[in-house]
Short mmCIF file of C-alpha atoms in Angstrom, two decimals:
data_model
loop_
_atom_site.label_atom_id
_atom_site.label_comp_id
_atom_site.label_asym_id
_atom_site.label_seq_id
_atom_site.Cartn_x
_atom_site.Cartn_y
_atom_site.Cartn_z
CA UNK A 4 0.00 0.00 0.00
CA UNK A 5 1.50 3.28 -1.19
CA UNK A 6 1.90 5.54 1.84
CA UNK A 7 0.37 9.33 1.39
CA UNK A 8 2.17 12.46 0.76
CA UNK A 9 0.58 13.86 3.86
CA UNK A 10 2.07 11.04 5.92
CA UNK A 11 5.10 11.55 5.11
CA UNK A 12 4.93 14.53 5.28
CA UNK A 13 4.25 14.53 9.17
CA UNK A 14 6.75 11.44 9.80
CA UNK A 15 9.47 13.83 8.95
CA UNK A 16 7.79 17.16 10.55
CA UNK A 17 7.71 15.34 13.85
CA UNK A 18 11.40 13.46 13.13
CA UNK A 19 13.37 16.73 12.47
CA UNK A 20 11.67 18.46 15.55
CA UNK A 21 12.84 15.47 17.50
CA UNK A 22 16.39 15.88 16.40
CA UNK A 23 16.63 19.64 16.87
CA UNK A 24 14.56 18.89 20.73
CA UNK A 25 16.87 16.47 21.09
CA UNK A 26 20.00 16.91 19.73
CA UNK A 27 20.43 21.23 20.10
CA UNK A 28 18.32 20.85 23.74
CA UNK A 29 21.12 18.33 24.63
CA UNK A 30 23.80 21.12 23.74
CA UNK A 31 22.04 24.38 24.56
CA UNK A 32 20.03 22.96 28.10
CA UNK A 33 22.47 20.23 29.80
CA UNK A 34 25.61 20.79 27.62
CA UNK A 35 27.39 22.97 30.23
CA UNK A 36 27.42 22.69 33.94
CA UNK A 37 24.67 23.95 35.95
CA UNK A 38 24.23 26.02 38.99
CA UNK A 39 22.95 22.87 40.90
CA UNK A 40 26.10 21.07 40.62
CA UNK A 41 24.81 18.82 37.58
CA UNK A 42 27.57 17.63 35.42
CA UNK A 43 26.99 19.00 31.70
CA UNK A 44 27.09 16.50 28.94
CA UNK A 45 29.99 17.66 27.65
CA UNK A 46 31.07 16.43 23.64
CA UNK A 47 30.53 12.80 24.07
CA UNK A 48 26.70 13.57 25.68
CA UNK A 49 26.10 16.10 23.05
CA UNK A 50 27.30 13.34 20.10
CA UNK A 51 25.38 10.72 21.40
CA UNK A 52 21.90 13.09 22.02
CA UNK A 53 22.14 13.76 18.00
CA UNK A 54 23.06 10.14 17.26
CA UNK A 55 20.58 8.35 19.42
CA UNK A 56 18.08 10.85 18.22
CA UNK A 57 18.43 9.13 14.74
CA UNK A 58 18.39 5.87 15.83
CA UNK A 59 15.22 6.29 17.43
CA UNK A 60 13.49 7.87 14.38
CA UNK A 61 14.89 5.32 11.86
CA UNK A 62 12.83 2.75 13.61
CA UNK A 63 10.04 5.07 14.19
CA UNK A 64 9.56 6.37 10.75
CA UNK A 65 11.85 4.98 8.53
CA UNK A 66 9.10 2.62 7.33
CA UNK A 67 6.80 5.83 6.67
CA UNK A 68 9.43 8.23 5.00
CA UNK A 69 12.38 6.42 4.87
CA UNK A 70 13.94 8.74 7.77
CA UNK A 71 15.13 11.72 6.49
CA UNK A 72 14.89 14.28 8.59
CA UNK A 73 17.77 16.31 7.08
CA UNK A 74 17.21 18.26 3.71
CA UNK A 75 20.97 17.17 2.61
CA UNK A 76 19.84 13.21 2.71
CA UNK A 77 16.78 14.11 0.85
CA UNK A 78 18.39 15.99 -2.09
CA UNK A 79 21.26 13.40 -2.03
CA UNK A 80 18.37 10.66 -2.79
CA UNK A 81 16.92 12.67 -5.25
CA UNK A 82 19.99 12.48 -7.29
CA UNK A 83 20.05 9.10 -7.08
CA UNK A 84 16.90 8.34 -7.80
CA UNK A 85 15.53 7.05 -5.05
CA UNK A 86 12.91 9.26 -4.50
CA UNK A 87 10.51 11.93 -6.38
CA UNK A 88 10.62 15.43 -7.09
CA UNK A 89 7.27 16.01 -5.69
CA UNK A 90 8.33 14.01 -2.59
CA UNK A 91 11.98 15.39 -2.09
CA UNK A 92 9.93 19.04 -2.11
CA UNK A 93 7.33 17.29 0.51
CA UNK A 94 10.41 16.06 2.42
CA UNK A 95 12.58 19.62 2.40
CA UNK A 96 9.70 21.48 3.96
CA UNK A 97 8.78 19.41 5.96
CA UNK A 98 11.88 19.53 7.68
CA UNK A 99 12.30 23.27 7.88
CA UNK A 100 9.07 23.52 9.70
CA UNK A 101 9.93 20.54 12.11
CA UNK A 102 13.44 22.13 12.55
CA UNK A 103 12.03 25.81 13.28
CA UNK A 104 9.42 24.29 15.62
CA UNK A 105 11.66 22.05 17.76
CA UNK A 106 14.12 25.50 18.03
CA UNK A 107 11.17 27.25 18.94
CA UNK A 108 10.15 24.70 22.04
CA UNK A 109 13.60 24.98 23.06
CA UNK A 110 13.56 28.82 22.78
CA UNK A 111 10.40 28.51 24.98
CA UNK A 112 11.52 25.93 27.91
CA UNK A 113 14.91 28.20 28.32
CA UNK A 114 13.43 31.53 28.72
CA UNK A 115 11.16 29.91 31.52
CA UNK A 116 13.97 29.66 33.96
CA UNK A 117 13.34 31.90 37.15
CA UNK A 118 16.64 33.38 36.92
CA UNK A 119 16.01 34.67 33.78
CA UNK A 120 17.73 33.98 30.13
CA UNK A 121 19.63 35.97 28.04
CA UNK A 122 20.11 34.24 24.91
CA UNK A 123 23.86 34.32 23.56
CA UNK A 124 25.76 35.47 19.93
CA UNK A 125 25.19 31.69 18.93
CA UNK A 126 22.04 30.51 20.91
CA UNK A 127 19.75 27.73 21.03
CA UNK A 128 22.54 25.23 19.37
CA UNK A 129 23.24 27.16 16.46
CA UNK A 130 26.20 26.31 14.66
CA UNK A 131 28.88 28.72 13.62
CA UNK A 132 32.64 29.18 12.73
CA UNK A 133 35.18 32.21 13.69
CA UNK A 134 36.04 34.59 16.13
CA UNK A 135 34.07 33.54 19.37
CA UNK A 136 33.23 30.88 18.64
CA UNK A 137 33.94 27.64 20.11
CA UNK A 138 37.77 26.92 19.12
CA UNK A 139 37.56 29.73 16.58
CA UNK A 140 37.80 27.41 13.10
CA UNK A 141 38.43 29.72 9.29
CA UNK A 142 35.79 29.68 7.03
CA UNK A 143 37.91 27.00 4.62
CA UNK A 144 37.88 24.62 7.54
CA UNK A 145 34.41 24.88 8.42
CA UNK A 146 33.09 24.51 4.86
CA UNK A 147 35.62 21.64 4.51
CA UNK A 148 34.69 19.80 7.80
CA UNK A 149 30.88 20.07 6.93
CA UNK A 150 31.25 19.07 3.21
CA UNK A 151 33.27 16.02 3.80
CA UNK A 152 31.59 14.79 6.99
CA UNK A 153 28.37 15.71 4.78
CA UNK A 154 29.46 12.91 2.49
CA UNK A 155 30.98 10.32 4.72
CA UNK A 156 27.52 10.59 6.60
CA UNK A 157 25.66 9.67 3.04
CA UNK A 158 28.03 7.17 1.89
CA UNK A 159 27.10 5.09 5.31
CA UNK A 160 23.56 5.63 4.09
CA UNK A 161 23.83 4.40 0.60
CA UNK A 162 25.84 1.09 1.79
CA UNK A 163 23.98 0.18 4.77
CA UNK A 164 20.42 1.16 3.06
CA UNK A 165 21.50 -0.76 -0.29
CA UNK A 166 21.61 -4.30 -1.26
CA UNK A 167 24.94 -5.15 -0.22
CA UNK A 168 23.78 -3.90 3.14
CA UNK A 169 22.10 -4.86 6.49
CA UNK A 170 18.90 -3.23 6.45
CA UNK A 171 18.19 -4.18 9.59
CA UNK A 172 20.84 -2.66 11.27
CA UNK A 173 20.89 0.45 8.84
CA UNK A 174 19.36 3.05 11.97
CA UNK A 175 22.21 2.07 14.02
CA UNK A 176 24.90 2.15 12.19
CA UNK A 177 23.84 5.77 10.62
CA UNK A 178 22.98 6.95 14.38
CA UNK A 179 26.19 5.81 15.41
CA UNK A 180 27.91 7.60 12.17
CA UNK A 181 26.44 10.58 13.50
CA UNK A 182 28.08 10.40 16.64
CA UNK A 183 31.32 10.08 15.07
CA UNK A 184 30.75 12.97 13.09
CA UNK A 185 29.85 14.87 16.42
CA UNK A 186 32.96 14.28 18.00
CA UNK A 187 34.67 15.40 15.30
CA UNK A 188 32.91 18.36 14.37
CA UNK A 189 31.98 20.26 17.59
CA UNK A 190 34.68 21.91 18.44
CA UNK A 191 34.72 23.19 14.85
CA UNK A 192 31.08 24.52 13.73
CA UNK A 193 28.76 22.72 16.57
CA UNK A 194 28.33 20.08 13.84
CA UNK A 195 25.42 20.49 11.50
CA UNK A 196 25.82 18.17 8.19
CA UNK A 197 21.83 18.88 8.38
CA UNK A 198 20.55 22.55 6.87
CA UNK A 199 17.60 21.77 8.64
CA UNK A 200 19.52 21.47 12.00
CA UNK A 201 21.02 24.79 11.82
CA UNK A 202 17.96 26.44 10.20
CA UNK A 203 15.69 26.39 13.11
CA UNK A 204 18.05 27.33 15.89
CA UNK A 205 19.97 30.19 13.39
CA UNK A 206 16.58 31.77 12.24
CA UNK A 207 15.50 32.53 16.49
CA UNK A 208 19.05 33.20 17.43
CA UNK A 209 19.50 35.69 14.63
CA UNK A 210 22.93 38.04 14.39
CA UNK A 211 25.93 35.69 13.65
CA UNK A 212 24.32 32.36 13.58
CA UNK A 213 21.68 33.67 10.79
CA UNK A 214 24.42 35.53 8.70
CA UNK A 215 27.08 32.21 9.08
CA UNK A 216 23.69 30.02 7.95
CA UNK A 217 24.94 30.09 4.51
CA UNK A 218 27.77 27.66 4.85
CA UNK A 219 25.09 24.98 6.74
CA UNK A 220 23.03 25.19 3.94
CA UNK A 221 25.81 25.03 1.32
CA UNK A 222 28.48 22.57 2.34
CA UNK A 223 26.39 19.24 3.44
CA UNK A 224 24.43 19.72 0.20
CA UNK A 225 28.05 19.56 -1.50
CA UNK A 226 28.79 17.30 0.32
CA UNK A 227 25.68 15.21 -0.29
CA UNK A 228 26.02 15.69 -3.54
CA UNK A 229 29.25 14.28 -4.32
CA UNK A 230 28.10 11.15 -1.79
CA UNK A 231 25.33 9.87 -4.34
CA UNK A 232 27.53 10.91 -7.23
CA UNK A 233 30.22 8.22 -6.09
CA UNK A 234 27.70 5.66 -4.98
CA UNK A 235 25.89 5.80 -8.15
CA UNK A 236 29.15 5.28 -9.68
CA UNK A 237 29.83 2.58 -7.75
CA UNK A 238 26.33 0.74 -8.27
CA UNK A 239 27.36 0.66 -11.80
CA UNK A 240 30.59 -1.51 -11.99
CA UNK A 241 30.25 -4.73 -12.80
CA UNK A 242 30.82 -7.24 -9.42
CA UNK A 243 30.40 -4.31 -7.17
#
């Protein structure tokens, strides 16, 4: 039975709010050390709140939408074939609005706290690059970390997901990719490899996250790109 538009449609709405809840309320709400005492998360927390995030939804939706939740994946199957125009445009704004909406519910828990919250340069999870932030990474090296992450994250997804795979095992291993790419990438730009991701939190932090959201956008779809290009390559030779 052929699923609706509509369906999935919500599937990855409700998936990409669940990552940016998730995965940016990991970073932005127990990341750092609290005035109770509370151990932060730290990197490692942070990686695994993004990863496990994916792992969850893969099981949860991947048999509505296939799992998406990230604009870069979507486009990257759409090159490939492996899904419709009509559906890749169903899929990208879907994930927007799910990304924008989980920023917002984070926006709205952290301004409830007594004390009062002022929201930083790079709030709410954003990601970012340069001067104040995190370890203070160059443009080049921000680009280059997202674009080639980007496509190490969507080769994992075209082997596990593909014949020569183990589909049953396929939201695991790309969770756990994830994590990797997390521990990697946070001290650079926060770690996006998702324009979704960084859309929602960039659009409410504003200032330098919004103007930086260019690169996010830019370099995993490059990166994407070049992923199904070599796969589809590869799905081509003979013995393969």
């Amino acid at each position: 039975m052929e699923i609706k538009s509509s369906t999935k449609f919500v599937a990855e709405l409700v998936g990409t709010f669940g990552l940016v809840l998730f995965g940016c309320g990991a970073a932005a709400v127990a990341g750092a050390d609290t005035l109770a005492g509370l151990s932060g998360l730290g990197l490692l927390g942070i990686a695994f709140a993004f990863g496990l995030s994916v792992v969850v939804f893969a099981y949860a939706i991947g048999g509505i939408s296939g799992c998406h939740i990230n604009p870069a994946i979507t486009i990257a199957m759409l090159v490939n074939g492996k899904i419709s125009v009509a559906d890749a445009i169903t899929y990208i704004i879907a994930q927007f609005i799910g990304a924008l909406l989980g920023a917002f519910v984070l926006q709205q828990i952290l301004s409830g706290q007594l004390a009062g919250f002022t929201p930083g340069e790079w709030a709410y999870g954003a990601n970012g690059w340069g001067e104040g932030y995190q370890n203070e990474y160059g443009t080049t090296a921000a680009f280059l970390t997202e674009a080639v992450l980007t496509f190490l994250f969507l080769f994992v997804i075209f082997g596990t997901t593909s014949k020569w795979g183990n589909g049953t095992m396929a939201g695991l291993a790309i969770g756990l990719t994830l994590v990797l790419i997390h521990l990697v990438a946070i001290p650079i730009t926060g770690t996006s490899v998702n324009p979704a991701r960084s859309f929602g939190p960039a659009i409410l932090a504003g200032g330098a996250a919004l103007s930086q959201l260019w690169l996010f956008i830019v370099a995993p779809i490059v990166g994407a790109v070049v992923a199904a290009v070599v796969w589809r390559l590869l799905e081509k030779k003979p013995g393969y």
